[in-house]
Amino acid sequence: MAENLESVLKENRVFEPDPAFARAARIQPADLEELYRRAEADHEGFWAELARSELDWQKPFTQTLDSSDPPFFQWFTDGELNVSANCLDRHLDTRGDKTAILFEGENGDVHRYTYRDMYREVCLFANALKAKGVEHGDRVIIYMPMIPQAVIAMQACARIGAIHSVVFGGFSADALRDRINDSQAKAVVTADGGTRGGKLQATKKGVDDALAGGCESLETVFVYQRTGNDVDMQSGRDVWWHDAVADQPEECEPARVNAEHPLFLLYTSGSTGKPKGIQHASAGYLLNAVCTTKWVFDIQDEDVFWCTADVGWVTGHTYVAYGPMACGATQIIYEGAPTVPDGGRFWKICQDHGVTIFYTAPTAIRALMKLGDEFPQSYDLSSLRLLGTVGEPINPEAWMWYYSVIGGERCPIVDTWWQTETGAHMIAPLPGVTTMKPGSCTRPLPGIAADVVDEDGNSITNPEQGGYLVVKKPWPSMLRTIWQNPQRYKDTYWPMFDGRFYLAGDSAHKDDDGYFWIMGRIDDVVNVSGHRLGTMEVESALVAHPQVAESAVVGIPHDVKGEGIFAFVVLKGERPEGGIDEALSKELTDWVAKQIGPIAKPEAIRFADNLPKTRSGKIMRRLLRSVAKGDEIEGDTSTLENPAIIDQLQGKI
Ligand code: PRX
């Protein structure tokens, strides 16, 4: 932990919010104090009041929090509402003609959808889903490029009470098949393709490959025509989106769903080989999505909001598909890569569409920073008023670049800590109020009881000491369980402290001002470009290759991706000379991309005769991490079964 501490503590300056921003902000210092005071005085009452004022209910709730079966907490249990109605219907009278989504394709095509357009499109597709037999509680997989139809499909599911599970379009057919089967999905929504990085993203082909491997629950594949490339349509199973909606009514009554009805599943990596289906409920999730969009993004009616995340990740759920829509905001959706045709694309979009709030990942900031200041400097970025980051700690150098070159030293930066499991921002500054420290996500939001504790669950007060990041009280948008696996939910998130606190899986420390500094994961999860990958997932993919006997994967620092993957591999046959074989490394790298997706590709592979294990057979990952980073091996290696292996792992012999 000590070494991580040093790396985040390089920039000691603090930054006060710009006075002009602060004057116009939605939340003023006194408002924030009041929010904290109310949350502190009555945690449940605080959230109940917000749930009543921020959400439209079909049937009001009378019970706020049901804690009768911890850790299976329920919020607003006897209430009923519809999430899609909260995102669309509520705006028709006041903002029907306001732009909801301004879409730009990688090739430059621009489409504008007003709130009324979105309402119509969502109703049409909701009716199409129903016509194909998709019912309340059925699972629908969405596997699409980053186009508005992905959001329309999500909202349509919400409208009829179907449970969506978006699978990132960059994931492999195998990964898609696992998710279809685990969720027992009845339908898949996809597109003929999309364009990213100048290449065709053949999503329909991915679906075909996934289904060829056997998916018994699957009945219908909806295919949106985006690129017009040739695709195979299997009759009786596949239907074009435009045909499916052709005869449907333009109105679809929003289903009344219980507050606790699952809104979506989102698969994420953990410390086993099998991704887990994080299950979110309807009302509680939406409540935190709305509150944080207002508090942390300071969304106001004239804003043009752009969150660059793909809908395949939780950020694209909360801050593309739901939060901004529920707040009636105007937002940008961009289909493609940030570097097409060149490293100025993001900045050109900001200029062309007058983006005011821009939210992205540190990895994107670092990648764009490397391309030089000329790109941002050749565009007018004066419309920007607020910047945000998410997904991993931001290094002070990238923070400073973002602040000065992109934000012109006038835009506050909101560094938002949260997770797929938390549903919405948990620890983040309030722009205009909170003093910023580069690299810190600052303080927990009102109503979020986050803390840093030691092994015994005691709060750590020493600013030099790291500990476990926990949340001590339930909050509305918390995950409800892992799909079909309540035991894994308990074991993963509530294993310590007698099950009293939610264990986030991160280590952190708090400084003298109570600011949180995230230090990294405590489990076997690597954060590659802000995306979580389980080391065991990559190991399972590697050992599925016919030549691989065993493998161990660790994270290594990477200057753009934050972390990269380093794989140690034991072959069934002979170890190559010096532990390096470029051709086989390439083959294995491509193999992993095919099994999981390109984001899981190892940066480097080293071959060894065996892996360093303790006498009880446990792989010594600490040692592998040092080897991968090229560090000296420190600490005790006396428990190692085969000490001679170290030289080989280091590539010395
Ligand atoms: O380790 C933390 C890191 O990303 C993890 C959550 O990953 P995921 O569920 O994929 O969600 C990412 C988008 C919300 C966390 O456990 N993380 C996320 N945000 C930050 C962060 N680490 C440091 N600072 C952040 N702002």
XYZ file of C-alpha atoms and ligand atoms in Angstrom:
679
model
C 0.000 0.000 0.000
C 2.806 2.419 0.846
C 4.093 2.589 -2.681
C 0.631 3.417 -4.050
C 0.332 6.183 -1.522
C 3.382 7.906 -2.907
C 2.137 7.790 -6.461
C -1.132 9.565 -5.702
C 0.355 12.158 -3.454
C 2.538 13.974 -5.931
C 0.449 17.110 -6.402
C -0.083 18.971 -3.167
C -1.893 22.029 -4.436
C -5.592 22.422 -3.796
C -8.009 24.093 -6.198
C -10.936 26.238 -5.193
C -13.992 26.230 -7.438
C -14.167 29.077 -9.894
C -16.285 31.873 -8.338
C -18.366 32.359 -11.489
C -19.213 28.664 -11.534
C -19.930 28.663 -7.825
C -22.375 31.577 -8.041
C -24.520 29.839 -10.653
C -24.360 26.315 -9.216
C -27.520 24.450 -8.303
C -26.190 23.530 -4.867
C -24.701 26.274 -2.743
C -22.517 25.649 0.324
C -25.439 26.172 2.695
C -27.567 23.688 0.696
C -24.874 21.077 0.952
C -24.525 21.585 4.681
C -28.274 21.160 4.973
C -28.231 17.945 2.906
C -25.505 16.497 5.130
C -27.338 17.580 8.255
C -30.603 15.975 7.165
C -28.954 12.749 6.037
C -27.068 12.511 9.297
C -30.124 13.191 11.429
C -32.409 10.688 9.674
C -30.859 8.461 7.001
C -34.086 6.824 5.902
C -36.154 9.979 6.144
C -33.604 11.801 4.016
C -33.908 9.287 1.193
C -37.687 8.986 1.556
C -38.098 12.722 1.136
C -35.933 12.724 -1.988
C -37.746 9.698 -3.412
C -41.038 11.593 -3.055
C -39.764 14.830 -4.540
C -37.559 13.472 -7.332
C -39.546 10.519 -8.698
C -43.048 10.150 -10.127
C -44.872 7.294 -8.426
C -47.839 5.349 -9.723
C -48.416 4.128 -6.201
C -46.663 5.967 -3.360
C -44.568 3.904 -0.978
C -45.238 3.727 2.735
C -42.164 1.786 3.829
C -38.749 3.322 3.141
C -36.170 0.671 4.004
C -36.775 -2.979 4.688
C -33.773 -4.346 6.614
C -35.482 -7.504 7.820
C -33.185 -9.828 5.863
C -29.723 -8.267 5.659
C -27.772 -7.939 3.439
C -30.804 -8.177 1.137
C -31.988 -4.628 1.683
C -35.051 -3.260 -0.049
C -36.067 0.344 -0.591
C -39.516 1.879 -1.028
C -40.836 -1.697 -1.155
C -44.547 -1.188 -1.529
C -44.311 1.663 -4.056
C -44.876 1.325 -7.777
C -43.457 3.347 -10.631
C -42.093 3.047 -14.121
C -38.522 4.106 -14.850
C -39.171 4.904 -18.501
C -42.165 7.090 -17.579
C -39.819 8.906 -15.189
C -37.400 9.536 -18.038
C -39.822 10.400 -20.832
C -43.500 10.916 -20.058
C -42.763 13.410 -17.307
C -41.033 15.733 -19.783
C -43.586 15.704 -22.589
C -45.516 18.756 -21.430
C -42.565 20.840 -20.368
C -39.744 19.706 -22.659
C -41.345 17.696 -25.468
C -39.454 19.612 -28.140
C -36.196 19.839 -26.256
C -33.303 17.790 -27.655
C -32.827 14.685 -25.560
C -30.083 13.053 -27.616
C -27.802 14.534 -30.170
C -26.098 11.652 -31.864
C -22.951 11.817 -33.935
C -21.736 8.766 -35.812
C -18.070 8.112 -36.340
C -18.557 8.927 -40.012
C -20.025 12.290 -39.084
C -23.777 11.707 -39.470
C -25.785 13.670 -36.910
C -29.275 12.808 -35.674
C -31.301 14.729 -33.155
C -33.990 13.177 -30.977
C -36.295 15.357 -28.949
C -37.959 14.047 -25.805
C -41.112 13.513 -27.863
C -39.117 11.557 -30.469
C -37.600 9.412 -27.754
C -41.015 8.779 -26.254
C -42.339 7.657 -29.618
C -39.343 5.453 -30.445
C -39.358 3.840 -27.024
C -43.099 3.146 -27.175
C -42.800 1.631 -30.648
C -39.986 -0.661 -29.645
C -41.653 -1.572 -26.350
C -44.687 -2.669 -28.336
C -42.449 -4.644 -30.701
C -40.899 -6.466 -27.742
C -44.343 -7.303 -26.412
C -45.506 -8.504 -29.823
C -42.640 -11.002 -29.801
C -43.728 -12.323 -26.435
C -41.316 -10.447 -24.179
C -43.061 -10.028 -20.841
C -42.637 -8.524 -17.420
C -39.514 -10.020 -15.810
C -38.109 -11.557 -19.013
C -34.442 -10.877 -19.698
C -33.346 -9.057 -22.844
C -29.703 -8.843 -23.881
C -28.618 -5.654 -25.653
C -25.455 -6.050 -27.724
C -25.063 -2.939 -29.819
C -22.704 -0.263 -30.997
C -22.939 3.070 -29.183
C -26.018 4.401 -30.972
C -29.256 5.903 -29.597
C -31.111 2.665 -30.307
C -29.185 1.055 -27.461
C -30.755 3.604 -25.098
C -34.137 3.223 -26.779
C -33.966 -0.552 -26.282
C -33.038 -0.132 -22.606
C -35.863 2.320 -22.013
C -38.288 0.054 -23.900
C -37.428 -2.850 -21.602
C -37.965 -0.621 -18.581
C -41.284 0.468 -20.013
C -42.709 -3.060 -20.085
C -40.930 -4.336 -16.968
C -38.496 -6.562 -18.880
C -34.993 -6.776 -17.392
C -32.217 -5.668 -19.699
C -28.651 -6.786 -19.629
C -26.356 -4.798 -21.873
C -23.267 -6.631 -23.063
C -20.467 -4.325 -24.254
C -20.287 -4.567 -28.066
C -16.523 -5.156 -27.801
C -16.983 -8.401 -25.903
C -16.519 -11.663 -27.760
C -19.229 -14.048 -28.929
C -18.180 -16.463 -26.182
C -18.612 -13.807 -23.507
C -21.969 -12.898 -25.014
C -23.133 -16.524 -24.996
C -22.207 -16.919 -21.315
C -24.299 -13.881 -20.452
C -27.277 -14.984 -22.557
C -27.212 -18.347 -20.851
C -26.598 -17.107 -17.341
C -29.494 -14.657 -17.596
C -31.650 -17.105 -19.597
C -32.501 -14.278 -21.975
C -35.502 -14.534 -24.258
C -34.421 -11.888 -26.741
C -31.279 -10.171 -27.996
C -31.269 -6.687 -29.463
C -28.376 -5.963 -31.801
C -27.451 -4.037 -34.946
C -26.089 -5.166 -38.282
C -22.976 -3.306 -37.235
C -21.409 -0.108 -36.043
C -18.262 1.805 -36.865
C -15.432 2.220 -34.433
C -11.880 3.185 -35.162
C -12.719 3.092 -38.871
C -13.624 -0.561 -38.647
C -16.910 -2.381 -38.866
C -18.055 -3.633 -35.490
C -19.962 -6.721 -36.611
C -22.371 -7.114 -33.730
C -24.945 -9.259 -35.549
C -22.209 -11.675 -36.568
C -21.190 -11.831 -32.905
C -24.738 -12.748 -31.963
C -24.854 -15.458 -34.633
C -21.602 -16.945 -33.358
C -22.835 -16.826 -29.789
C -26.105 -18.504 -30.625
C -24.401 -21.167 -32.729
C -22.874 -22.387 -29.473
C -26.327 -23.078 -28.030
C -28.652 -20.703 -26.173
C -31.873 -22.530 -25.422
C -33.777 -19.707 -23.803
C -33.389 -17.406 -26.799
C -36.414 -16.817 -29.041
C -35.959 -13.547 -30.919
C -33.096 -11.441 -32.240
C -33.995 -7.832 -33.112
C -31.570 -6.303 -35.609
C -31.303 -2.543 -36.055
C -30.015 -1.538 -39.472
C -27.192 0.897 -38.883
C -24.481 0.221 -41.456
C -26.304 -1.695 -44.182
C -23.622 -4.382 -44.358
C -24.701 -7.895 -45.237
C -25.927 -10.019 -42.385
C -27.544 -13.429 -42.192
C -31.115 -13.289 -40.982
C -32.400 -16.572 -39.633
C -36.067 -16.802 -40.384
C -38.333 -17.370 -37.432
C -35.660 -16.037 -35.065
C -34.248 -12.802 -36.469
C -36.323 -9.731 -37.188
C -35.326 -6.305 -38.447
C -36.050 -3.560 -35.943
C -37.801 -1.460 -38.634
C -40.086 -4.371 -39.503
C -40.802 -5.148 -35.875
C -41.975 -1.590 -35.152
C -43.711 -0.999 -38.506
C -47.255 -1.752 -37.424
C -46.951 -0.968 -33.765
C -48.950 1.733 -31.994
C -47.032 4.893 -31.040
C -48.211 4.726 -27.468
C -47.307 2.099 -24.912
C -48.765 2.375 -21.448
C -45.866 2.203 -18.948
C -46.113 -0.977 -16.878
C -46.633 -0.489 -13.161
C -43.673 -2.146 -11.582
C -42.765 -2.622 -7.981
C -39.992 -0.363 -6.679
C -37.835 -3.433 -6.140
C -38.477 -4.968 -9.547
C -35.098 -5.597 -11.227
C -34.384 -2.879 -13.774
C -31.254 -4.478 -15.165
C -28.456 -6.966 -14.780
C -24.950 -5.920 -15.668
C -22.202 -8.510 -15.712
C -18.926 -7.523 -14.169
C -15.698 -9.257 -13.294
C -14.862 -10.500 -9.863
C -12.206 -12.671 -8.372
C -13.467 -15.918 -9.899
C -13.398 -16.913 -13.559
C -17.114 -16.302 -13.998
C -18.520 -12.769 -14.347
C -21.373 -12.002 -12.012
C -24.728 -10.517 -12.938
C -25.069 -7.441 -10.755
C -28.779 -6.945 -10.177
C -30.227 -3.471 -9.718
C -33.715 -2.517 -8.620
C -35.914 0.129 -10.249
C -36.794 2.962 -7.869
C -33.715 3.090 -5.656
C -31.389 2.967 -8.651
C -33.214 5.755 -10.416
C -33.279 7.903 -7.298
C -29.511 7.965 -6.892
C -29.072 8.381 -10.643
C -31.228 11.514 -10.520
C -29.782 12.970 -7.331
C -26.178 12.531 -8.418
C -26.847 13.899 -11.904
C -28.173 17.027 -10.237
C -25.693 17.287 -7.387
C -22.427 16.192 -8.979
C -23.038 17.295 -12.568
C -25.004 20.364 -11.582
C -27.264 19.664 -14.584
C -29.273 22.708 -15.581
C -31.811 23.100 -18.321
C -29.532 24.725 -20.869
C -26.646 22.288 -20.400
C -25.288 20.014 -23.101
C -24.034 16.995 -21.244
C -21.630 14.463 -22.661
C -20.653 11.282 -20.888
C -18.382 9.378 -23.255
C -18.993 5.956 -21.703
C -20.431 3.123 -23.742
C -23.790 1.781 -22.585
C -22.008 -1.535 -22.081
C -20.654 -0.200 -18.773
C -22.486 1.032 -15.734
C -21.443 4.615 -16.454
C -23.351 4.403 -19.736
C -26.380 3.185 -17.816
C -26.528 5.752 -15.058
C -25.151 8.784 -16.871
C -26.405 8.154 -20.413
C -29.518 5.978 -20.414
C -31.124 7.050 -17.123
C -29.771 9.984 -15.085
C -29.711 12.667 -17.798
C -32.991 11.444 -19.279
C -34.763 11.521 -15.923
C -33.464 15.076 -15.445
C -34.655 16.163 -18.894
C -31.145 17.048 -20.028
C -29.727 17.359 -23.522
C -26.917 14.915 -24.099
C -24.439 13.851 -26.760
C -23.961 10.266 -27.857
C -20.937 9.586 -30.031
C -20.540 6.267 -31.764
C -16.862 6.054 -32.419
C -13.277 6.276 -31.270
C -11.724 9.493 -29.869
C -8.951 9.443 -32.449
C -10.946 9.285 -35.698
C -9.992 11.014 -37.915
C -7.469 12.385 -35.429
C -6.899 13.139 -31.756
C -9.082 16.247 -31.985
C -12.393 14.439 -32.441
C -13.626 14.770 -28.864
C -12.732 18.455 -28.805
C -14.359 19.053 -32.158
C -17.568 17.477 -30.866
C -17.404 19.694 -27.771
C -17.011 22.764 -29.981
C -19.571 21.816 -32.643
C -22.335 20.930 -30.210
C -21.514 23.396 -27.438
C -20.856 20.754 -24.803
C -20.973 22.267 -21.321
C -20.369 19.208 -19.114
C -17.862 16.571 -20.181
C -17.359 13.272 -18.342
C -14.752 10.693 -19.326
C -12.194 8.222 -17.995
C -8.602 8.987 -16.944
C -7.354 6.515 -19.548
C -8.936 8.598 -22.332
C -7.493 11.775 -20.840
C -4.010 10.244 -20.710
C -4.275 8.919 -24.261
C -5.389 12.316 -25.598
C -2.826 14.168 -23.507
C -0.064 12.124 -25.150
C -1.150 13.358 -28.556
C -0.209 16.896 -27.622
C -1.894 20.203 -26.824
C -2.328 21.234 -30.462
C -5.507 19.222 -30.855
C -7.501 20.783 -28.036
C -5.955 24.166 -28.745
C -7.292 24.196 -32.277
C -10.900 24.046 -31.055
C -13.024 26.478 -29.129
C -13.704 24.787 -25.801
C -15.173 27.836 -24.118
C -18.626 26.249 -23.790
C -17.265 23.772 -21.246
C -18.096 24.621 -17.642
C -17.600 21.321 -15.793
C -15.372 18.273 -16.271
C -15.591 14.842 -14.694
C -13.647 11.598 -14.427
C -14.510 8.053 -13.466
C -13.244 4.508 -13.427
C -9.825 4.675 -11.847
C -7.658 7.059 -9.883
C -6.528 10.000 -11.991
C -2.849 10.747 -11.745
C -2.088 14.372 -10.870
C -0.326 15.012 -14.177
C -3.407 14.018 -16.187
C -5.604 15.978 -13.765
C -3.542 19.130 -14.304
C -3.671 18.756 -18.073
C -7.427 18.226 -18.013
C -7.855 21.206 -15.716
C -5.698 23.652 -17.608
C -5.671 22.606 -21.266
C -9.259 21.331 -21.544
C -10.962 23.282 -18.778
C -9.044 26.538 -19.190
C -8.569 26.590 -15.403
C -12.176 27.648 -15.057
C -13.988 24.278 -14.973
C -14.177 22.330 -11.734
C -13.279 18.638 -12.075
C -15.512 16.098 -10.405
C -13.551 12.912 -9.705
C -16.332 10.425 -9.052
C -15.751 7.178 -7.188
C -18.373 4.498 -7.614
C -18.871 0.994 -8.991
C -21.206 -1.173 -11.043
C -22.500 -2.370 -7.685
C -23.155 1.050 -6.189
C -25.287 2.154 -9.144
C -24.350 5.827 -8.877
C -21.677 8.209 -7.603
C -20.784 7.602 -3.974
C -17.726 9.730 -3.264
C -17.400 12.884 -5.321
C -17.092 16.645 -4.988
C -19.977 19.030 -5.459
C -18.742 21.410 -8.118
C -18.731 24.982 -6.993
C -18.683 23.968 -3.359
C -15.963 21.398 -2.759
C -12.286 22.319 -2.835
C -10.518 19.954 -5.229
C -7.323 18.022 -4.644
C -5.950 16.377 -7.791
C -6.150 12.584 -7.395
C -8.759 12.556 -4.628
C -12.458 11.842 -5.178
C -12.972 14.059 -2.101
C -15.821 13.203 0.305
C -18.847 10.874 0.400
C -22.056 12.406 -0.916
C -24.921 13.169 1.466
C -26.662 9.962 2.559
C -23.663 7.794 1.642
C -21.984 6.369 4.741
C -18.616 5.534 3.169
C -15.590 5.101 5.400
C -12.125 3.565 5.577
C -11.764 0.882 8.240
C -9.219 -1.620 9.529
C -9.572 -5.440 9.663
C -11.831 -5.146 12.690
C -14.089 -2.551 11.164
C -12.771 0.389 13.179
C -12.599 3.732 11.388
C -9.063 4.667 10.502
C -8.210 8.160 11.598
C -4.509 8.119 10.830
C -4.114 9.828 7.425
C -0.985 7.787 6.710
C -2.783 4.476 7.088
C -4.736 2.742 4.337
C -7.631 0.385 4.894
C -10.789 -1.114 3.481
C -13.256 1.126 1.726
C -16.697 0.274 3.107
C -20.217 1.663 3.166
C -21.791 1.435 6.568
C -25.453 1.980 5.767
C -27.610 0.749 2.895
C -28.288 3.277 0.131
C -31.078 3.209 -2.473
C -29.055 2.362 -5.603
C -27.031 -0.449 -4.053
C -27.004 -3.747 -5.897
C -29.699 -6.099 -4.611
C -27.973 -9.389 -5.275
C -26.007 -11.322 -7.859
C -28.403 -12.793 -10.372
C -29.414 -16.280 -9.266
C -26.602 -16.380 -6.766
C -27.488 -14.792 -3.418
C -24.734 -16.713 -1.652
C -22.077 -15.202 -3.891
C -23.555 -11.768 -3.189
C -23.171 -12.346 0.547
C -19.715 -13.855 0.266
C -18.376 -11.154 -2.023
C -19.732 -7.964 -0.492
C -20.447 -8.798 3.141
C -17.694 -11.232 4.168
C -16.089 -9.141 6.919
C -17.131 -7.061 9.910
C -19.928 -9.525 10.817
C -21.712 -8.542 7.638
C -22.402 -5.036 8.943
C -20.661 -3.084 6.171
C -20.643 -3.302 2.397
C -17.120 -4.181 1.285
C -16.309 -2.293 -1.900
C -13.172 -4.250 -2.770
C -10.972 -1.124 -2.900
C -8.336 0.063 -0.496
C -8.243 3.736 0.365
C -7.004 6.233 2.884
C -8.470 9.421 4.243
C -6.406 12.559 4.711
C -6.659 15.131 7.485
C -9.557 16.861 5.748
C -11.508 13.610 5.426
C -10.769 13.392 1.694
C -10.683 9.883 0.241
C -7.785 8.649 -1.876
C -8.419 5.373 -3.679
C -5.331 3.162 -3.690
C -6.427 0.127 -5.701
C -8.302 -3.152 -5.553
C -7.900 -5.640 -2.739
C -9.066 -8.573 -4.849
C -7.714 -10.202 -7.987
C -9.216 -7.625 -10.262
C -7.183 -5.545 -12.703
C -8.455 -2.155 -13.833
C -7.586 -1.903 -17.530
C -8.596 1.434 -19.058
C -11.143 1.872 -16.292
C -12.672 -1.550 -16.940
C -12.609 -4.363 -14.487
C -11.142 -7.672 -15.482
C -10.757 -10.625 -13.173
C -7.290 -12.161 -13.369
C -8.949 -15.574 -13.155
C -11.102 -14.786 -16.141
C -8.002 -14.181 -18.239
C -6.297 -17.239 -16.738
C -9.295 -19.426 -17.640
C -9.197 -18.098 -21.182
C -5.470 -18.897 -21.449
C -5.727 -22.433 -20.119
C -8.517 -23.137 -22.577
C -5.825 -22.949 -25.291
C -4.647 -26.449 -26.236
C -0.966 -25.660 -25.617
C -1.374 -24.074 -22.202
C -1.123 -26.102 -19.013
C -1.296 -23.352 -16.411
C -1.279 -19.616 -16.180
C -1.175 -16.750 -13.698
C -2.092 -13.198 -14.555
C -1.215 -10.006 -12.702
C -1.677 -6.279 -13.266
C 1.246 -4.029 -14.164
C 1.277 -0.223 -14.287
C 0.556 1.121 -17.770
C 0.958 4.781 -18.660
C -2.246 5.043 -20.695
C -4.444 2.178 -19.553
C -3.691 2.634 -15.859
C -3.085 -1.071 -15.557
C -2.175 -3.675 -18.126
C -2.170 -7.457 -18.015
C 0.987 -9.512 -17.657
C 0.574 -13.260 -18.069
C 2.844 -16.052 -16.924
C 2.211 -19.237 -18.855
C 3.297 -22.832 -18.376
C 3.058 -24.779 -21.609
C 2.168 -28.421 -21.963
C 5.287 -28.841 -24.096
C 8.786 -27.394 -23.823
C 9.389 -23.894 -22.498
C 10.766 -21.616 -25.242
C 14.355 -20.336 -24.922
C 14.603 -17.465 -22.450
C 10.882 -17.692 -21.700
C 9.915 -15.664 -24.744
C 8.219 -16.803 -27.949
C 6.763 -13.919 -29.916
C 4.723 -15.973 -32.354
C 3.098 -18.005 -29.628
C 2.576 -14.887 -27.516
C 0.700 -13.308 -30.389
C -1.379 -16.425 -30.856
C -2.282 -16.502 -27.163
C -3.024 -12.786 -27.110
C -5.421 -13.149 -30.037
C -6.889 -16.177 -28.348
C -7.704 -14.172 -25.213
C -9.248 -11.439 -27.374
C -11.457 -14.031 -28.989
C -12.431 -15.611 -25.698
C -13.193 -12.413 -23.785
C -12.662 -9.346 -25.967
C -9.764 -7.152 -27.100
C -9.662 -5.256 -23.789
C -8.419 -8.411 -22.069
C -5.346 -8.812 -24.287
C -2.178 -9.305 -22.232
C 0.574 -6.701 -22.719
C 3.212 -9.380 -22.319
C 3.452 -13.122 -21.859
C 6.343 -14.911 -20.198
C 6.741 -18.662 -20.369
C 8.013 -20.668 -17.414
C 8.436 -24.329 -16.474
C 6.150 -23.804 -13.522
C 4.663 -21.076 -11.362
C 5.942 -19.927 -7.997
C 3.827 -21.664 -5.399
C 3.848 -22.108 -1.689
C 4.182 -25.633 -0.369
C 0.430 -25.707 -0.005
C 0.077 -25.020 -3.734
C -0.982 -21.363 -3.615
C 0.390 -19.185 -6.413
C 2.501 -16.355 -4.981
C 0.982 -13.428 -6.801
C 2.876 -10.808 -4.836
C 6.048 -12.262 -6.224
C 4.662 -12.399 -9.751
C 3.633 -8.758 -9.528
C 7.192 -7.787 -8.616
C 8.626 -9.887 -11.428
C 6.195 -8.408 -13.941
C 7.091 -4.865 -12.908
C 10.793 -5.707 -13.081
C 11.248 -4.934 -9.376
C 13.736 -6.608 -7.116
C 12.188 -9.521 -5.267
C 11.775 -8.382 -1.723
C 10.338 -10.070 1.295
C 10.133 -13.639 2.318
C 10.508 -16.289 -0.374
C 11.289 -19.090 2.036
C 7.813 -20.551 1.688
C 8.388 -21.005 -2.014
C 8.322 -24.583 -3.122
C 10.744 -24.050 -6.015
C 12.937 -20.977 -5.346
C 14.986 -21.575 -8.491
C 11.980 -20.603 -10.580
C 12.486 -16.902 -9.825
C 15.415 -16.474 -12.193
C 13.422 -18.152 -14.917
C 10.371 -15.967 -14.359
C 12.573 -12.910 -14.541
C 13.745 -14.057 -17.945
C 17.338 -14.354 -16.687
C 17.662 -17.943 -17.855
O -11.461 0.359 -8.130
C -12.480 1.318 -8.264
C -12.408 1.936 -9.644
O -13.271 1.177 -10.468
C -13.924 0.166 -9.698
C -15.335 -0.009 -10.183
O -15.305 -0.478 -11.487
P -16.645 -0.631 -12.319
O -17.646 -1.380 -11.527
O -16.257 -1.182 -13.626
O -17.207 0.815 -12.463
C -16.456 1.796 -13.097
C -17.324 3.001 -13.302
C -18.093 3.426 -12.113
C -13.848 0.658 -8.281
O -13.968 -0.402 -7.362
N -12.863 3.337 -9.645
C -14.016 3.815 -10.106
N -14.058 5.157 -10.014
C -12.904 5.541 -9.454
C -12.141 4.377 -9.212
N -10.925 4.441 -8.627
C -10.468 5.666 -8.280
N -11.133 6.810 -8.500
C -12.341 6.808 -9.090
N -12.970 7.961 -9.315
